[in-house]
Amino acid sequence: MEIIIQPSSQEVCSLAARIVAKLVREKPAAVIGLPTGGTPRPMYAELVRMHQTEQLDFSRVTTFNLDEYVGLGPDHPCSYHYYMTENFFNHVNIPEKQTHVPDGLAEDVPDFCRHYESAIREAGGIDLQILGIGEDGHIGFNEPTSSLASRTRIKTLTQKTVDANKRFFKSDEIVPRHVITLGVGTIMEAKRCLLIACGQGKAVAVAAMVEGPVTAMTPASALQFHPSVVLLVDEAAAGRLALGDYYRSVYRNKPDWQR
Ligand code: GLP
């Protein structure tokens, strides 16, 4: 796992956007796994800016989103589909048919999940899976004790995650308890993973993911078994890493050919 510590969330997101842009320039028909949440917003803004001012071309890119709330359709302002439309899809030249977000209104959820998995396979698999992390160490919506071999399926959120996500809902609205999420096993099949985490609230989860044991209690720790992971964190989220100075020196002293 490559651990890159940046001074602030702005630098984390602009470096994340540069990694995505490099992939899209090298492989215009790349398949990219996308996250939502507060953390990646500036990354999407930077990708939109690169599209508008640097001709970054998304016309052949295919995307698969990580997760969605059951019961919320694309027009619901708190759905992840809406988030993607507002923050990214509407502002770049990606054809709608190449974007995929789990269907929160699917009538037959297990059947939908099977189709989502086959669509990823048919697209050739995910080249770069971008991830955030929950304060409890979840990736996608794979809550603690999720099977590390799990596939796309329905999950029930923990109270902690419901509380953390309340800020995106109006005060009188109920946060859905059920979600559809890519499984940990599905995420592990991506060719590369890029996890971004910012703020002190993520520090415990980040340390558990990188330096703790591989355990279903911290689903993100499964990434220790993945051959190609970049973890991009700001100083606050890196605050509990025991080997922080080591990771900083590795990054500073990278051989030129590796940069
Ligand atoms: C939700 C999403 C995750 C995301 C997490 C952290 O639970 N399902 O994919 O990583 O939130 O989001 P934030 O960046 O808002 O802290």
PDB file of C-alpha atoms and ligand atoms in Angstrom:
ATOM      1  CA  MET A   1       0.000   0.000   0.000  1.00  0.00           C
ATOM      2  CA  GLU A   2       1.363   3.411  -0.914  1.00  0.00           C
ATOM      3  CA  ILE A   3       0.535   6.008   1.731  1.00  0.00           C
ATOM      4  CA  ILE A   4       0.652   9.647   0.672  1.00  0.00           C
ATOM      5  CA  ILE A   5       0.147  12.309   3.318  1.00  0.00           C
ATOM      6  CA  GLN A   6      -0.774  15.779   2.083  1.00  0.00           C
ATOM      7  CA  PRO A   7      -1.071  19.001   4.114  1.00  0.00           C
ATOM      8  CA  SER A   8      -4.803  19.521   3.557  1.00  0.00           C
ATOM      9  CA  SER A   9      -7.956  18.080   1.998  1.00  0.00           C
ATOM     10  CA  GLN A  10      -7.574  20.432  -0.974  1.00  0.00           C
ATOM     11  CA  GLU A  11      -4.201  18.875  -1.867  1.00  0.00           C
ATOM     12  CA  VAL A  12      -5.602  15.360  -1.305  1.00  0.00           C
ATOM     13  CA  CYS A  13      -8.424  16.001  -3.756  1.00  0.00           C
ATOM     14  CA  SER A  14      -6.306  17.734  -6.367  1.00  0.00           C
ATOM     15  CA  LEU A  15      -3.778  14.870  -6.320  1.00  0.00           C
ATOM     16  CA  ALA A  16      -6.668  12.349  -6.534  1.00  0.00           C
ATOM     17  CA  ALA A  17      -8.014  14.237  -9.559  1.00  0.00           C
ATOM     18  CA  ARG A  18      -4.545  14.170 -11.176  1.00  0.00           C
ATOM     19  CA  ILE A  19      -4.367  10.379 -10.687  1.00  0.00           C
ATOM     20  CA  VAL A  20      -7.790   9.979 -12.344  1.00  0.00           C
ATOM     21  CA  ALA A  21      -6.843  12.364 -15.169  1.00  0.00           C
ATOM     22  CA  LYS A  22      -3.600  10.456 -15.829  1.00  0.00           C
ATOM     23  CA  LEU A  23      -5.556   7.212 -16.139  1.00  0.00           C
ATOM     24  CA  VAL A  24      -8.126   8.767 -18.493  1.00  0.00           C
ATOM     25  CA  ARG A  25      -5.373  10.238 -20.691  1.00  0.00           C
ATOM     26  CA  GLU A  26      -3.499   6.921 -20.827  1.00  0.00           C
ATOM     27  CA  LYS A  27      -6.608   4.775 -21.217  1.00  0.00           C
ATOM     28  CA  PRO A  28      -9.484   6.850 -22.651  1.00  0.00           C
ATOM     29  CA  ALA A  29     -11.937   3.937 -22.270  1.00  0.00           C
ATOM     30  CA  ALA A  30     -11.080   3.406 -18.594  1.00  0.00           C
ATOM     31  CA  VAL A  31     -13.625   1.900 -16.197  1.00  0.00           C
ATOM     32  CA  ILE A  32     -13.694   3.884 -12.965  1.00  0.00           C
ATOM     33  CA  GLY A  33     -15.418   3.057  -9.670  1.00  0.00           C
ATOM     34  CA  LEU A  34     -16.764   6.195  -8.014  1.00  0.00           C
ATOM     35  CA  PRO A  35     -17.525   7.179  -4.416  1.00  0.00           C
ATOM     36  CA  THR A  36     -19.820   9.831  -2.968  1.00  0.00           C
ATOM     37  CA  GLY A  37     -19.768  11.673   0.370  1.00  0.00           C
ATOM     38  CA  GLY A  38     -18.324  14.986   1.440  1.00  0.00           C
ATOM     39  CA  THR A  39     -14.654  14.040   0.934  1.00  0.00           C
ATOM     40  CA  PRO A  40     -14.543  13.580  -2.874  1.00  0.00           C
ATOM     41  CA  ARG A  41     -16.542  16.727  -3.767  1.00  0.00           C
ATOM     42  CA  PRO A  42     -13.432  18.880  -4.445  1.00  0.00           C
ATOM     43  CA  MET A  43     -11.986  16.006  -6.511  1.00  0.00           C
ATOM     44  CA  TYR A  44     -15.053  16.072  -8.771  1.00  0.00           C
ATOM     45  CA  ALA A  45     -14.840  19.876  -8.982  1.00  0.00           C
ATOM     46  CA  GLU A  46     -11.205  19.590 -10.071  1.00  0.00           C
ATOM     47  CA  LEU A  47     -12.039  16.931 -12.704  1.00  0.00           C
ATOM     48  CA  VAL A  48     -14.797  19.189 -14.048  1.00  0.00           C
ATOM     49  CA  ARG A  49     -12.304  22.059 -14.211  1.00  0.00           C
ATOM     50  CA  MET A  50      -9.822  19.819 -16.063  1.00  0.00           C
ATOM     51  CA  HIS A  51     -12.558  18.855 -18.509  1.00  0.00           C
ATOM     52  CA  GLN A  52     -13.536  22.475 -19.107  1.00  0.00           C
ATOM     53  CA  THR A  53     -10.087  24.031 -19.313  1.00  0.00           C
ATOM     54  CA  GLU A  54      -7.682  21.191 -20.178  1.00  0.00           C
ATOM     55  CA  GLN A  55      -9.859  19.134 -22.554  1.00  0.00           C
ATOM     56  CA  LEU A  56      -9.909  16.109 -20.250  1.00  0.00           C
ATOM     57  CA  ASP A  57     -12.144  13.804 -22.262  1.00  0.00           C
ATOM     58  CA  PHE A  58     -14.609  11.477 -20.536  1.00  0.00           C
ATOM     59  CA  SER A  59     -16.470  10.481 -23.698  1.00  0.00           C
ATOM     60  CA  ARG A  60     -15.220   6.873 -23.631  1.00  0.00           C
ATOM     61  CA  VAL A  61     -15.028   6.423 -19.850  1.00  0.00           C
ATOM     62  CA  THR A  62     -17.411   4.052 -18.061  1.00  0.00           C
ATOM     63  CA  THR A  63     -18.259   4.551 -14.390  1.00  0.00           C
ATOM     64  CA  PHE A  64     -19.787   2.398 -11.660  1.00  0.00           C
ATOM     65  CA  ASN A  65     -20.831   3.978  -8.399  1.00  0.00           C
ATOM     66  CA  LEU A  66     -20.190   2.197  -5.154  1.00  0.00           C
ATOM     67  CA  ASP A  67     -23.503   2.469  -3.417  1.00  0.00           C
ATOM     68  CA  GLU A  68     -27.004   3.929  -3.122  1.00  0.00           C
ATOM     69  CA  TYR A  69     -29.801   4.251  -0.558  1.00  0.00           C
ATOM     70  CA  VAL A  70     -32.676   1.822  -1.024  1.00  0.00           C
ATOM     71  CA  GLY A  71     -35.876   3.798  -1.619  1.00  0.00           C
ATOM     72  CA  LEU A  72     -34.240   6.918  -3.124  1.00  0.00           C
ATOM     73  CA  GLY A  73     -34.473   7.476  -6.873  1.00  0.00           C
ATOM     74  CA  PRO A  74     -32.195   9.615  -9.071  1.00  0.00           C
ATOM     75  CA  ASP A  75     -34.414  12.686  -8.533  1.00  0.00           C
ATOM     76  CA  HIS A  76     -34.222  12.574  -4.744  1.00  0.00           C
ATOM     77  CA  PRO A  77     -31.737  15.273  -3.674  1.00  0.00           C
ATOM     78  CA  CYS A  78     -30.186  12.953  -1.075  1.00  0.00           C
ATOM     79  CA  SER A  79     -29.688  10.010  -3.423  1.00  0.00           C
ATOM     80  CA  TYR A  80     -26.168   9.257  -4.518  1.00  0.00           C
ATOM     81  CA  HIS A  81     -27.412   9.280  -8.107  1.00  0.00           C
ATOM     82  CA  TYR A  82     -28.490  12.907  -7.690  1.00  0.00           C
ATOM     83  CA  TYR A  83     -25.134  13.717  -6.048  1.00  0.00           C
ATOM     84  CA  MET A  84     -23.289  12.276  -9.053  1.00  0.00           C
ATOM     85  CA  THR A  85     -25.459  14.129 -11.559  1.00  0.00           C
ATOM     86  CA  GLU A  86     -25.004  17.427  -9.737  1.00  0.00           C
ATOM     87  CA  ASN A  87     -21.311  17.125  -8.900  1.00  0.00           C
ATOM     88  CA  PHE A  88     -19.970  15.369 -11.964  1.00  0.00           C
ATOM     89  CA  PHE A  89     -22.066  13.789 -14.727  1.00  0.00           C
ATOM     90  CA  ASN A  90     -23.838  17.027 -15.695  1.00  0.00           C
ATOM     91  CA  HIS A  91     -20.571  18.898 -16.114  1.00  0.00           C
ATOM     92  CA  VAL A  92     -18.440  16.503 -18.179  1.00  0.00           C
ATOM     93  CA  ASN A  93     -18.891  14.791 -21.542  1.00  0.00           C
ATOM     94  CA  ILE A  94     -19.600  11.283 -20.268  1.00  0.00           C
ATOM     95  CA  PRO A  95     -22.562   9.695 -22.087  1.00  0.00           C
ATOM     96  CA  GLU A  96     -25.313   8.766 -19.615  1.00  0.00           C
ATOM     97  CA  LYS A  97     -25.409   5.162 -20.814  1.00  0.00           C
ATOM     98  CA  GLN A  98     -21.805   4.739 -19.652  1.00  0.00           C
ATOM     99  CA  THR A  99     -22.611   5.808 -16.087  1.00  0.00           C
ATOM    100  CA  HIS A 100     -23.957   3.299 -13.581  1.00  0.00           C
ATOM    101  CA  VAL A 101     -25.324   3.960 -10.107  1.00  0.00           C
ATOM    102  CA  PRO A 102     -27.056   1.225  -8.101  1.00  0.00           C
ATOM    103  CA  ASP A 103     -30.829   1.556  -8.520  1.00  0.00           C
ATOM    104  CA  GLY A 104     -32.316   2.510  -5.163  1.00  0.00           C
ATOM    105  CA  LEU A 105     -35.790   1.844  -6.578  1.00  0.00           C
ATOM    106  CA  ALA A 106     -35.045  -1.664  -7.918  1.00  0.00           C
ATOM    107  CA  GLU A 107     -38.023  -3.933  -7.274  1.00  0.00           C
ATOM    108  CA  ASP A 108     -35.938  -7.068  -7.081  1.00  0.00           C
ATOM    109  CA  VAL A 109     -32.789  -6.029  -5.256  1.00  0.00           C
ATOM    110  CA  PRO A 110     -30.881  -9.371  -5.413  1.00  0.00           C
ATOM    111  CA  ASP A 111     -31.584  -9.582  -9.141  1.00  0.00           C
ATOM    112  CA  PHE A 112     -30.444  -5.982  -9.633  1.00  0.00           C
ATOM    113  CA  CYS A 113     -27.231  -6.717  -7.695  1.00  0.00           C
ATOM    114  CA  ARG A 114     -26.447  -9.715  -9.890  1.00  0.00           C
ATOM    115  CA  HIS A 115     -26.914  -7.533 -12.982  1.00  0.00           C
ATOM    116  CA  TYR A 116     -24.687  -4.808 -11.557  1.00  0.00           C
ATOM    117  CA  GLU A 117     -21.903  -7.347 -10.995  1.00  0.00           C
ATOM    118  CA  SER A 118     -22.263  -8.696 -14.547  1.00  0.00           C
ATOM    119  CA  ALA A 119     -22.245  -5.176 -15.993  1.00  0.00           C
ATOM    120  CA  ILE A 120     -18.899  -4.559 -14.266  1.00  0.00           C
ATOM    121  CA  ARG A 121     -17.522  -7.824 -15.641  1.00  0.00           C
ATOM    122  CA  GLU A 122     -18.820  -7.074 -19.149  1.00  0.00           C
ATOM    123  CA  ALA A 123     -17.156  -3.651 -19.047  1.00  0.00           C
ATOM    124  CA  GLY A 124     -13.859  -5.466 -18.475  1.00  0.00           C
ATOM    125  CA  GLY A 125     -13.621  -4.881 -14.704  1.00  0.00           C
ATOM    126  CA  ILE A 126     -12.791  -1.714 -12.809  1.00  0.00           C
ATOM    127  CA  ASP A 127      -9.433  -0.137 -13.669  1.00  0.00           C
ATOM    128  CA  LEU A 128      -9.424   2.303 -10.774  1.00  0.00           C
ATOM    129  CA  GLN A 129     -11.733   2.073  -7.783  1.00  0.00           C
ATOM    130  CA  ILE A 130     -11.889   5.354  -5.867  1.00  0.00           C
ATOM    131  CA  LEU A 131     -12.991   4.962  -2.250  1.00  0.00           C
ATOM    132  CA  GLY A 132     -13.702   6.961   0.860  1.00  0.00           C
ATOM    133  CA  ILE A 133     -13.817   5.492   4.348  1.00  0.00           C
ATOM    134  CA  GLY A 134     -16.417   5.688   7.095  1.00  0.00           C
ATOM    135  CA  GLU A 135     -15.450   6.525  10.670  1.00  0.00           C
ATOM    136  CA  ASP A 136     -16.093   2.870  11.515  1.00  0.00           C
ATOM    137  CA  GLY A 137     -13.771   1.659   8.739  1.00  0.00           C
ATOM    138  CA  HIS A 138     -16.464   0.897   6.145  1.00  0.00           C
ATOM    139  CA  ILE A 139     -15.793   1.124   2.420  1.00  0.00           C
ATOM    140  CA  GLY A 140     -18.755   1.605   0.109  1.00  0.00           C
ATOM    141  CA  PHE A 141     -21.450   0.780   2.619  1.00  0.00           C
ATOM    142  CA  ASN A 142     -19.777  -2.408   3.828  1.00  0.00           C
ATOM    143  CA  GLU A 143     -20.293  -1.979   7.536  1.00  0.00           C
ATOM    144  CA  PRO A 144     -18.153  -3.725  10.185  1.00  0.00           C
ATOM    145  CA  THR A 145     -18.560  -7.528  10.090  1.00  0.00           C
ATOM    146  CA  SER A 146     -19.281  -7.452   6.335  1.00  0.00           C
ATOM    147  CA  SER A 147     -17.779 -10.529   4.743  1.00  0.00           C
ATOM    148  CA  LEU A 148     -14.430  -9.661   3.223  1.00  0.00           C
ATOM    149  CA  ALA A 149     -15.518 -11.813   0.255  1.00  0.00           C
ATOM    150  CA  SER A 150     -18.929 -10.105  -0.115  1.00  0.00           C
ATOM    151  CA  ARG A 151     -20.462  -9.178  -3.455  1.00  0.00           C
ATOM    152  CA  THR A 152     -22.889  -6.389  -4.395  1.00  0.00           C
ATOM    153  CA  ARG A 153     -25.897  -6.718  -2.093  1.00  0.00           C
ATOM    154  CA  ILE A 154     -28.279  -5.006   0.290  1.00  0.00           C
ATOM    155  CA  LYS A 155     -26.878  -3.910   3.665  1.00  0.00           C
ATOM    156  CA  THR A 156     -28.362  -2.375   6.797  1.00  0.00           C
ATOM    157  CA  LEU A 157     -26.543   0.705   8.083  1.00  0.00           C
ATOM    158  CA  THR A 158     -25.237   0.951  11.628  1.00  0.00           C
ATOM    159  CA  GLN A 159     -26.618   3.759  13.803  1.00  0.00           C
ATOM    160  CA  LYS A 160     -23.161   5.416  13.638  1.00  0.00           C
ATOM    161  CA  THR A 161     -23.317   5.629   9.831  1.00  0.00           C
ATOM    162  CA  VAL A 162     -26.929   6.818   9.879  1.00  0.00           C
ATOM    163  CA  ASP A 163     -25.879   9.574  12.314  1.00  0.00           C
ATOM    164  CA  ALA A 164     -22.800  10.491  10.240  1.00  0.00           C
ATOM    165  CA  ASN A 165     -24.916  10.823   7.080  1.00  0.00           C
ATOM    166  CA  LYS A 166     -27.752  12.820   8.697  1.00  0.00           C
ATOM    167  CA  ARG A 167     -26.001  16.051   7.730  1.00  0.00           C
ATOM    168  CA  PHE A 168     -26.961  15.420   4.084  1.00  0.00           C
ATOM    169  CA  PHE A 169     -30.693  15.101   4.892  1.00  0.00           C
ATOM    170  CA  LYS A 170     -33.253  17.708   5.986  1.00  0.00           C
ATOM    171  CA  SER A 171     -33.884  17.614   9.738  1.00  0.00           C
ATOM    172  CA  ASP A 172     -37.357  16.037   9.401  1.00  0.00           C
ATOM    173  CA  GLU A 173     -36.227  13.450   6.850  1.00  0.00           C
ATOM    174  CA  ILE A 174     -35.468   9.874   7.773  1.00  0.00           C
ATOM    175  CA  VAL A 175     -32.104   8.533   6.634  1.00  0.00           C
ATOM    176  CA  PRO A 176     -32.762   5.208   4.864  1.00  0.00           C
ATOM    177  CA  ARG A 177     -31.434   2.220   6.835  1.00  0.00           C
ATOM    178  CA  HIS A 178     -31.011   0.015   3.795  1.00  0.00           C
ATOM    179  CA  VAL A 179     -28.501   0.478   1.012  1.00  0.00           C
ATOM    180  CA  ILE A 180     -27.106  -1.333  -2.007  1.00  0.00           C
ATOM    181  CA  THR A 181     -23.324  -1.536  -2.012  1.00  0.00           C
ATOM    182  CA  LEU A 182     -20.546  -3.134  -3.998  1.00  0.00           C
ATOM    183  CA  GLY A 183     -19.144  -5.943  -1.859  1.00  0.00           C
ATOM    184  CA  VAL A 184     -15.667  -5.967  -0.346  1.00  0.00           C
ATOM    185  CA  GLY A 185     -14.859  -8.909  -2.648  1.00  0.00           C
ATOM    186  CA  THR A 186     -16.084  -6.896  -5.648  1.00  0.00           C
ATOM    187  CA  ILE A 187     -13.935  -3.908  -4.651  1.00  0.00           C
ATOM    188  CA  MET A 188     -10.915  -6.195  -4.209  1.00  0.00           C
ATOM    189  CA  GLU A 189     -11.199  -7.237  -7.875  1.00  0.00           C
ATOM    190  CA  ALA A 190     -10.523  -3.686  -9.106  1.00  0.00           C
ATOM    191  CA  LYS A 191      -7.121  -3.456 -10.765  1.00  0.00           C
ATOM    192  CA  ARG A 192      -6.138  -0.462  -8.609  1.00  0.00           C
ATOM    193  CA  CYS A 193      -7.708   1.261  -5.606  1.00  0.00           C
ATOM    194  CA  LEU A 194      -7.362   4.860  -4.490  1.00  0.00           C
ATOM    195  CA  LEU A 195      -8.756   5.642  -1.048  1.00  0.00           C
ATOM    196  CA  ILE A 196      -9.046   9.250   0.061  1.00  0.00           C
ATOM    197  CA  ALA A 197      -9.675  10.314   3.655  1.00  0.00           C
ATOM    198  CA  CYS A 198      -9.617  13.742   5.266  1.00  0.00           C
ATOM    199  CA  GLY A 199     -10.143  15.150   8.743  1.00  0.00           C
ATOM    200  CA  GLN A 200      -9.467  14.024  12.290  1.00  0.00           C
ATOM    201  CA  GLY A 201     -12.704  12.035  12.388  1.00  0.00           C
ATOM    202  CA  LYS A 202     -11.158   9.500  10.002  1.00  0.00           C
ATOM    203  CA  ALA A 203      -7.828   9.107  11.845  1.00  0.00           C
ATOM    204  CA  VAL A 204      -8.768   6.027  13.892  1.00  0.00           C
ATOM    205  CA  ALA A 205     -10.301   4.240  10.894  1.00  0.00           C
ATOM    206  CA  VAL A 206      -7.289   5.053   8.689  1.00  0.00           C
ATOM    207  CA  ALA A 207      -4.822   3.707  11.287  1.00  0.00           C
ATOM    208  CA  ALA A 208      -6.915   0.547  11.738  1.00  0.00           C
ATOM    209  CA  MET A 209      -7.078   0.051   7.985  1.00  0.00           C
ATOM    210  CA  VAL A 210      -3.322   0.427   7.399  1.00  0.00           C
ATOM    211  CA  GLU A 211      -1.682  -0.773  10.578  1.00  0.00           C
ATOM    212  CA  GLY A 212      -4.307  -2.884  12.305  1.00  0.00           C
ATOM    213  CA  PRO A 213      -5.098  -6.540  11.702  1.00  0.00           C
ATOM    214  CA  VAL A 214      -7.088  -7.541   8.631  1.00  0.00           C
ATOM    215  CA  THR A 215     -10.524  -7.961  10.125  1.00  0.00           C
ATOM    216  CA  ALA A 216     -14.154  -7.735   9.085  1.00  0.00           C
ATOM    217  CA  MET A 217     -14.537  -5.268  11.980  1.00  0.00           C
ATOM    218  CA  THR A 218     -12.607  -2.833   9.752  1.00  0.00           C
ATOM    219  CA  PRO A 219     -13.733  -3.729   6.215  1.00  0.00           C
ATOM    220  CA  ALA A 220     -11.178  -1.309   4.701  1.00  0.00           C
ATOM    221  CA  SER A 221      -8.376  -3.433   6.203  1.00  0.00           C
ATOM    222  CA  ALA A 222      -9.081  -6.031   3.466  1.00  0.00           C
ATOM    223  CA  LEU A 223      -7.171  -3.642   1.187  1.00  0.00           C
ATOM    224  CA  GLN A 224      -3.964  -4.821   2.882  1.00  0.00           C
ATOM    225  CA  PHE A 225      -4.373  -7.883   0.651  1.00  0.00           C
ATOM    226  CA  HIS A 226      -4.823  -5.810  -2.517  1.00  0.00           C
ATOM    227  CA  PRO A 227      -1.678  -5.556  -4.684  1.00  0.00           C
ATOM    228  CA  SER A 228      -2.189  -1.947  -5.793  1.00  0.00           C
ATOM    229  CA  VAL A 229      -3.634   0.560  -3.337  1.00  0.00           C
ATOM    230  CA  VAL A 230      -2.857   4.247  -2.931  1.00  0.00           C
ATOM    231  CA  LEU A 231      -4.066   5.809   0.305  1.00  0.00           C
ATOM    232  CA  LEU A 232      -4.221   9.594   0.079  1.00  0.00           C
ATOM    233  CA  VAL A 233      -4.811  11.350   3.397  1.00  0.00           C
ATOM    234  CA  ASP A 234      -4.487  14.813   4.863  1.00  0.00           C
ATOM    235  CA  GLU A 235      -2.410  15.435   8.006  1.00  0.00           C
ATOM    236  CA  ALA A 236      -5.496  15.260  10.224  1.00  0.00           C
ATOM    237  CA  ALA A 237      -6.593  11.845   8.939  1.00  0.00           C
ATOM    238  CA  ALA A 238      -2.967  10.632   9.207  1.00  0.00           C
ATOM    239  CA  GLY A 239      -2.807  11.719  12.853  1.00  0.00           C
ATOM    240  CA  ARG A 240      -3.038   8.223  14.375  1.00  0.00           C
ATOM    241  CA  LEU A 241      -0.638   6.425  12.014  1.00  0.00           C
ATOM    242  CA  ALA A 242       2.224   4.951  14.052  1.00  0.00           C
ATOM    243  CA  LEU A 243       4.589   5.011  11.061  1.00  0.00           C
ATOM    244  CA  GLY A 244       3.565   8.442   9.708  1.00  0.00           C
ATOM    245  CA  ASP A 245       7.162   9.713   9.507  1.00  0.00           C
ATOM    246  CA  TYR A 246       8.183   6.618   7.572  1.00  0.00           C
ATOM    247  CA  TYR A 247       5.392   7.105   4.993  1.00  0.00           C
ATOM    248  CA  ARG A 248       6.366  10.789   4.580  1.00  0.00           C
ATOM    249  CA  SER A 249      10.011   9.877   4.016  1.00  0.00           C
ATOM    250  CA  VAL A 250       9.116   7.124   1.519  1.00  0.00           C
ATOM    251  CA  TYR A 251       7.138   9.664  -0.498  1.00  0.00           C
ATOM    252  CA  ARG A 252       9.846  12.353  -0.282  1.00  0.00           C
ATOM    253  CA  ASN A 253      12.578   9.933  -1.319  1.00  0.00           C
ATOM    254  CA  LYS A 254      10.856   8.178  -4.187  1.00  0.00           C
ATOM    255  CA  PRO A 255      13.204   7.391  -7.038  1.00  0.00           C
ATOM    256  CA  ASP A 256      12.511   9.650 -10.023  1.00  0.00           C
ATOM    257  CA  TRP A 257      11.365   6.745 -12.195  1.00  0.00           C
ATOM    258  CA  GLN A 258       8.632   5.975  -9.652  1.00  0.00           C
ATOM    259  CA  ARG A 259       7.145   9.470  -9.461  1.00  0.00           C
TER     260      ARG A 259
HETATM  261  C1  GLP B   1     -20.752   7.018   3.062  1.00  0.00           C
HETATM  262  C2  GLP B   1     -20.422   6.364   1.740  1.00  0.00           C
HETATM  263  C3  GLP B   1     -18.961   5.950   1.679  1.00  0.00           C
HETATM  264  C4  GLP B   1     -18.087   7.122   2.060  1.00  0.00           C
HETATM  265  C5  GLP B   1     -18.424   7.538   3.476  1.00  0.00           C
HETATM  266  C6  GLP B   1     -17.578   8.696   3.970  1.00  0.00           C
HETATM  267  O1  GLP B   1     -20.929   6.090   4.069  1.00  0.00           O
HETATM  268  N1  GLP B   1     -21.220   5.223   1.499  1.00  0.00           N
HETATM  269  O2  GLP B   1     -18.657   5.471   0.375  1.00  0.00           O
HETATM  270  O3  GLP B   1     -16.749   6.759   1.958  1.00  0.00           O
HETATM  271  O4  GLP B   1     -19.785   7.943   3.483  1.00  0.00           O
HETATM  272  O5  GLP B   1     -18.122   9.880   3.499  1.00  0.00           O
HETATM  273  P1  GLP B   1     -17.582  11.323   3.818  1.00  0.00           P
HETATM  274  O6  GLP B   1     -16.588  11.591   2.768  1.00  0.00           O
HETATM  275  O7  GLP B   1     -18.789  12.213   3.690  1.00  0.00           O
HETATM  276  O8  GLP B   1     -17.013  11.305   5.175  1.00  0.00           O
END
